[in-house]
Tab-separated table of C-alpha atoms in Angstrom:
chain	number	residue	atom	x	y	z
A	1	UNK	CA	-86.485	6.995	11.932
A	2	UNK	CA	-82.916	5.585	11.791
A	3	UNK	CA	-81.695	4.242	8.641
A	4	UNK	CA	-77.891	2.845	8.410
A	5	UNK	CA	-76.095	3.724	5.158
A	6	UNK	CA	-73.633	1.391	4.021
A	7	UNK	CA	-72.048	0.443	0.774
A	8	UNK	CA	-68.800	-1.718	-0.644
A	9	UNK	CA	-69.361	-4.905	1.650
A	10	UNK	CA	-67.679	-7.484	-0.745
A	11	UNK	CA	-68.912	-10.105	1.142
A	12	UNK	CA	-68.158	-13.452	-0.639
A	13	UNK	CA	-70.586	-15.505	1.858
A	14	UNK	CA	-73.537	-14.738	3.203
A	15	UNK	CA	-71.956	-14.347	6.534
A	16	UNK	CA	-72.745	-10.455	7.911
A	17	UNK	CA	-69.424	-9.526	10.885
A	18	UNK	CA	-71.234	-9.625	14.153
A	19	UNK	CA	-70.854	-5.663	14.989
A	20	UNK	CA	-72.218	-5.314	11.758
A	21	UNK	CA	-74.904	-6.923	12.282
A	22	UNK	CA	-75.656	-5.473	15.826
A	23	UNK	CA	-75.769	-2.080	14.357
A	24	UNK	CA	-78.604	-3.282	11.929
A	25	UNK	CA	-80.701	-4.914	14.384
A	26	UNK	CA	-81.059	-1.164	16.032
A	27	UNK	CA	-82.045	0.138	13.156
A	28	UNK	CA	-85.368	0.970	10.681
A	29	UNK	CA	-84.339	0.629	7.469
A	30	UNK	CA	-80.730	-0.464	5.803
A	31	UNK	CA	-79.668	1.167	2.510
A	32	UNK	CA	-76.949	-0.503	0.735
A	33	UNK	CA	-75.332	1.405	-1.869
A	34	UNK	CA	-73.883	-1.274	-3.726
A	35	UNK	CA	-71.215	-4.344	-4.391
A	36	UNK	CA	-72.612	-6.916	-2.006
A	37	UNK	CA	-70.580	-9.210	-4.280
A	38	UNK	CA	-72.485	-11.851	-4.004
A	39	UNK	CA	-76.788	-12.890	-4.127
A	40	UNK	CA	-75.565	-14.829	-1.144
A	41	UNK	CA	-74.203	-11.237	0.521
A	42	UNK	CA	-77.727	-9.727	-0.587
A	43	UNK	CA	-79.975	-12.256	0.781
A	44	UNK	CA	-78.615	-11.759	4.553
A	45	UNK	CA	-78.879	-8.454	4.389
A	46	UNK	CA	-82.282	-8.563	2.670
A	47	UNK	CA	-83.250	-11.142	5.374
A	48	UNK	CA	-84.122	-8.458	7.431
A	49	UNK	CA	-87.054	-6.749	5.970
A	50	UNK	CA	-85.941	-3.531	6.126
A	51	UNK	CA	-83.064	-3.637	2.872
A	52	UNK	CA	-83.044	-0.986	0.295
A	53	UNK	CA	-80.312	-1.436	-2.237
A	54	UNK	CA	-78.852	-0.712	-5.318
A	55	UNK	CA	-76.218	-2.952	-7.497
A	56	UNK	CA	-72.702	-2.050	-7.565
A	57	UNK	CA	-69.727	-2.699	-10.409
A	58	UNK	CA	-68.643	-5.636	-8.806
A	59	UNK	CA	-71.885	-7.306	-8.275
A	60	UNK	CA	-72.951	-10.572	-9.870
A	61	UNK	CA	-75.242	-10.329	-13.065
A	62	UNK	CA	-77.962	-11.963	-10.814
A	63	UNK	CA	-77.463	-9.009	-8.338
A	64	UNK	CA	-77.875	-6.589	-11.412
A	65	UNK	CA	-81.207	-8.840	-12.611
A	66	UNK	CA	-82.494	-8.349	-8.796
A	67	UNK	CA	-81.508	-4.983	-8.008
A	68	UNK	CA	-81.909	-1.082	-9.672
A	69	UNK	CA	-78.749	0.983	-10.882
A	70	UNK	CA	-80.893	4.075	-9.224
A	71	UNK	CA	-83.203	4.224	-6.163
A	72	UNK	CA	-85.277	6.886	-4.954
A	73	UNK	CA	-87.813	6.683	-1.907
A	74	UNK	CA	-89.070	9.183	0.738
A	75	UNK	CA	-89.036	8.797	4.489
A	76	UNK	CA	-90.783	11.535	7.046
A	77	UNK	CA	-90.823	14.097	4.267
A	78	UNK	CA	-87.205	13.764	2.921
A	79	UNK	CA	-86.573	12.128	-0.338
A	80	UNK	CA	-83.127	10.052	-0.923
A	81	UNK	CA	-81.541	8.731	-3.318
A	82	UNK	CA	-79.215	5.728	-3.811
A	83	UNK	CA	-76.319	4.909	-6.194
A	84	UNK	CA	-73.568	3.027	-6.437
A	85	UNK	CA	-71.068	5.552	-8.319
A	86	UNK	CA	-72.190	8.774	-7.548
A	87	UNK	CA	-68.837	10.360	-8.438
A	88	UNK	CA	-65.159	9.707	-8.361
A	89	UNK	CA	-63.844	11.384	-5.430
A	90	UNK	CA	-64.665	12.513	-1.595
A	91	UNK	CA	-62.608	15.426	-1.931
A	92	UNK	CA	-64.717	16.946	-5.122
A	93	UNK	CA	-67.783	16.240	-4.282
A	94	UNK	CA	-69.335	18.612	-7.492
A	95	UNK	CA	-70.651	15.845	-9.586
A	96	UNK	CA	-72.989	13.926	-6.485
A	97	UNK	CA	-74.128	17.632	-6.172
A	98	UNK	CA	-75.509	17.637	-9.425
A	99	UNK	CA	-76.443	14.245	-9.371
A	100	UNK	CA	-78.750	14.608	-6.379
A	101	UNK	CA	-80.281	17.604	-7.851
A	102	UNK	CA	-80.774	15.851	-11.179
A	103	UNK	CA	-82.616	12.850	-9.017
A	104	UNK	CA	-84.435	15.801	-7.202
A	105	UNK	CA	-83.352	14.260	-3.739
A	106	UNK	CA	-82.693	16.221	-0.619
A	107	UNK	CA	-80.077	13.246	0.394
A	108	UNK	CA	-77.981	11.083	-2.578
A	109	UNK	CA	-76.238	8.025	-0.841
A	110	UNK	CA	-73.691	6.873	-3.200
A	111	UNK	CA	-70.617	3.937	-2.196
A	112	UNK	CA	-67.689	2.506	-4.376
A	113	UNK	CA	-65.549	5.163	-2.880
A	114	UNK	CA	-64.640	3.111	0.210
A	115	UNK	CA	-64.307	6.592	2.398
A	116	UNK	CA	-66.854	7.616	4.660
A	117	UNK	CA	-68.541	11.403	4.106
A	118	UNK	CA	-71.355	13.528	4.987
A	119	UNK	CA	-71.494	16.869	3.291
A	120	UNK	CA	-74.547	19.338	3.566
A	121	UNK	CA	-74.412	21.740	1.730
A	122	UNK	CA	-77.367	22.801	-0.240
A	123	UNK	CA	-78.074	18.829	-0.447
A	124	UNK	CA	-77.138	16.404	1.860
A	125	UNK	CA	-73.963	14.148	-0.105
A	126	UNK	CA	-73.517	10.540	2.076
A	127	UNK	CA	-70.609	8.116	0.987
A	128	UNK	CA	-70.789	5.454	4.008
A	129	UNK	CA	-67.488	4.036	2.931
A	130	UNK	CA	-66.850	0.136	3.459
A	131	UNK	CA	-67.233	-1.714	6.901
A	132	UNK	CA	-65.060	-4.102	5.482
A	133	UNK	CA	-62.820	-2.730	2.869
A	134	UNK	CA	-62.246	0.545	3.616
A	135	UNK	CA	-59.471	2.957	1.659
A	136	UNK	CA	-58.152	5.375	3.498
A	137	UNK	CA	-60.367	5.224	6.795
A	138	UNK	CA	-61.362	2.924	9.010
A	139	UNK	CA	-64.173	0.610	8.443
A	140	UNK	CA	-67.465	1.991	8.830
A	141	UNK	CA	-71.278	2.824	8.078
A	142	UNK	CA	-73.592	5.888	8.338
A	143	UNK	CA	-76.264	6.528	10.661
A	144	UNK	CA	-78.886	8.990	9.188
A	145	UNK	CA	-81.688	9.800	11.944
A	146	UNK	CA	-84.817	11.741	9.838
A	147	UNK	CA	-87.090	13.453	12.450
A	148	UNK	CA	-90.292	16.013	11.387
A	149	UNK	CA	-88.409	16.722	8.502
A	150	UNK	CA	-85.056	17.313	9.195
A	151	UNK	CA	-81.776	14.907	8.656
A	152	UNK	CA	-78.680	14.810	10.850
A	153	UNK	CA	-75.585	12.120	10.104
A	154	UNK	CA	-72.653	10.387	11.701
A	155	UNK	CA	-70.210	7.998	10.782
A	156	UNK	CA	-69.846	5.328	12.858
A	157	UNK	CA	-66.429	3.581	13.107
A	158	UNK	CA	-66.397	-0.414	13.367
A	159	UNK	CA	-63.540	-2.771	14.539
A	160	UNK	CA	-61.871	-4.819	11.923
A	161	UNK	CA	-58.693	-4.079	9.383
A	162	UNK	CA	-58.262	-1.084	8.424
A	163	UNK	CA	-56.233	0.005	5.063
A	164	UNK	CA	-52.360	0.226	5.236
A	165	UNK	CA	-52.885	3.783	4.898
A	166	UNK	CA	-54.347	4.567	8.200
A	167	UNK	CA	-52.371	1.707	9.864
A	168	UNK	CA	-48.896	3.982	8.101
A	169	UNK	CA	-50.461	7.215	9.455
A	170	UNK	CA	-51.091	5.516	13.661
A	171	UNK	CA	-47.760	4.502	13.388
A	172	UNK	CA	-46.508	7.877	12.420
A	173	UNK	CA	-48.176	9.734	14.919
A	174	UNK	CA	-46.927	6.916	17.470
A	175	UNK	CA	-43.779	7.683	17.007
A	176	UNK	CA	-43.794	11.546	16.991
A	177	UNK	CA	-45.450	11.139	20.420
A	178	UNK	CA	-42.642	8.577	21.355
A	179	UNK	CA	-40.087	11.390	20.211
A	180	UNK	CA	-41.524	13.928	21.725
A	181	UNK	CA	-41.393	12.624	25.081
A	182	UNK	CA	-37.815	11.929	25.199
């Protein structure tokens, strides 16, 4: 089964980007971590059939009325869980550790970070960052395949504006190449 994490779409309209929406046509199942922004944002991605989702902190009351804070399901034998803040950092990830073990989930997707990671350790720790705001990466989405009981992940990188950060660091490394070669 293929499920597509992603989290931190802030969409304003119910408008999904068109590579976006490609990648969730291939899919099984689409877990949304959170701030959809808008019921508008929620319904096209619900449209589908094949939405799980949690509210975020900058979702609408309505989205809050419609949606859980926590989420727990099982696919194939592996049990996930979904929140929107699972923790406050991708390079710590100690509190989503303890999190997922306090859900009793073999996989916690969490969002608001805006930073894509996949982390196995002991449990498997999934921040899909944002395929539309992303901080500090480009934008982007997870793909989780779950096969006789086993989980492998990937981040997949979309087209669209990245954050000034990673547009600072290509220059950088543009010019060291450009100096280099002189």
């Amino acid at each position: 089964m293929k499920l597509i994490a992603l989290s931190d779409t802030h969409l304003k309209k119910g408008e999904i980007p068109p590579q976006l929406q490609s990648i969730l046509k291939d899919c099984d199942l689409i877990v949304h971590a959170g701030d959809f922004s808008t019921v508008e944002a929620y319904k096209a991605f619900s449209a589908s059939g094949k939405l799980k989702a949690v509210y975020g902190n900058d979702d609408t009351l309505e989205l809050r009325k419609l949606l859980p804070e926590r989420l727990k399901f099982e696919v194939e034998g592996i049990k996930v869980g979904v929140i929107h803040e699972g923790g406050l950092s991708v390079m710590d990830t100690t509190a989503q550790g303890y999190l997922a073990k306090e859900m009793g989930v073999d996989v916690l997707i969490f969002g608001h970070l805006h930073r894509p990671l996949i982390e196995k350790k002991d449990v498997m720790l999934v921040c899909p960052g944002s395929p539309t705001k992303p901080r500090m990466s480009n934008p982007g989405v997870v793909e989780l395949i779950i096969e006789k009981g086993s989980i492998n992940g990937r981040i997949l990188t979309l087209e669209g504006e990245s954050c000034e950060y990673i547009k600072f660091r290509d220059e950088l490394k543009k010019q060291k190449k450009e100096e280099n070669h002189k």
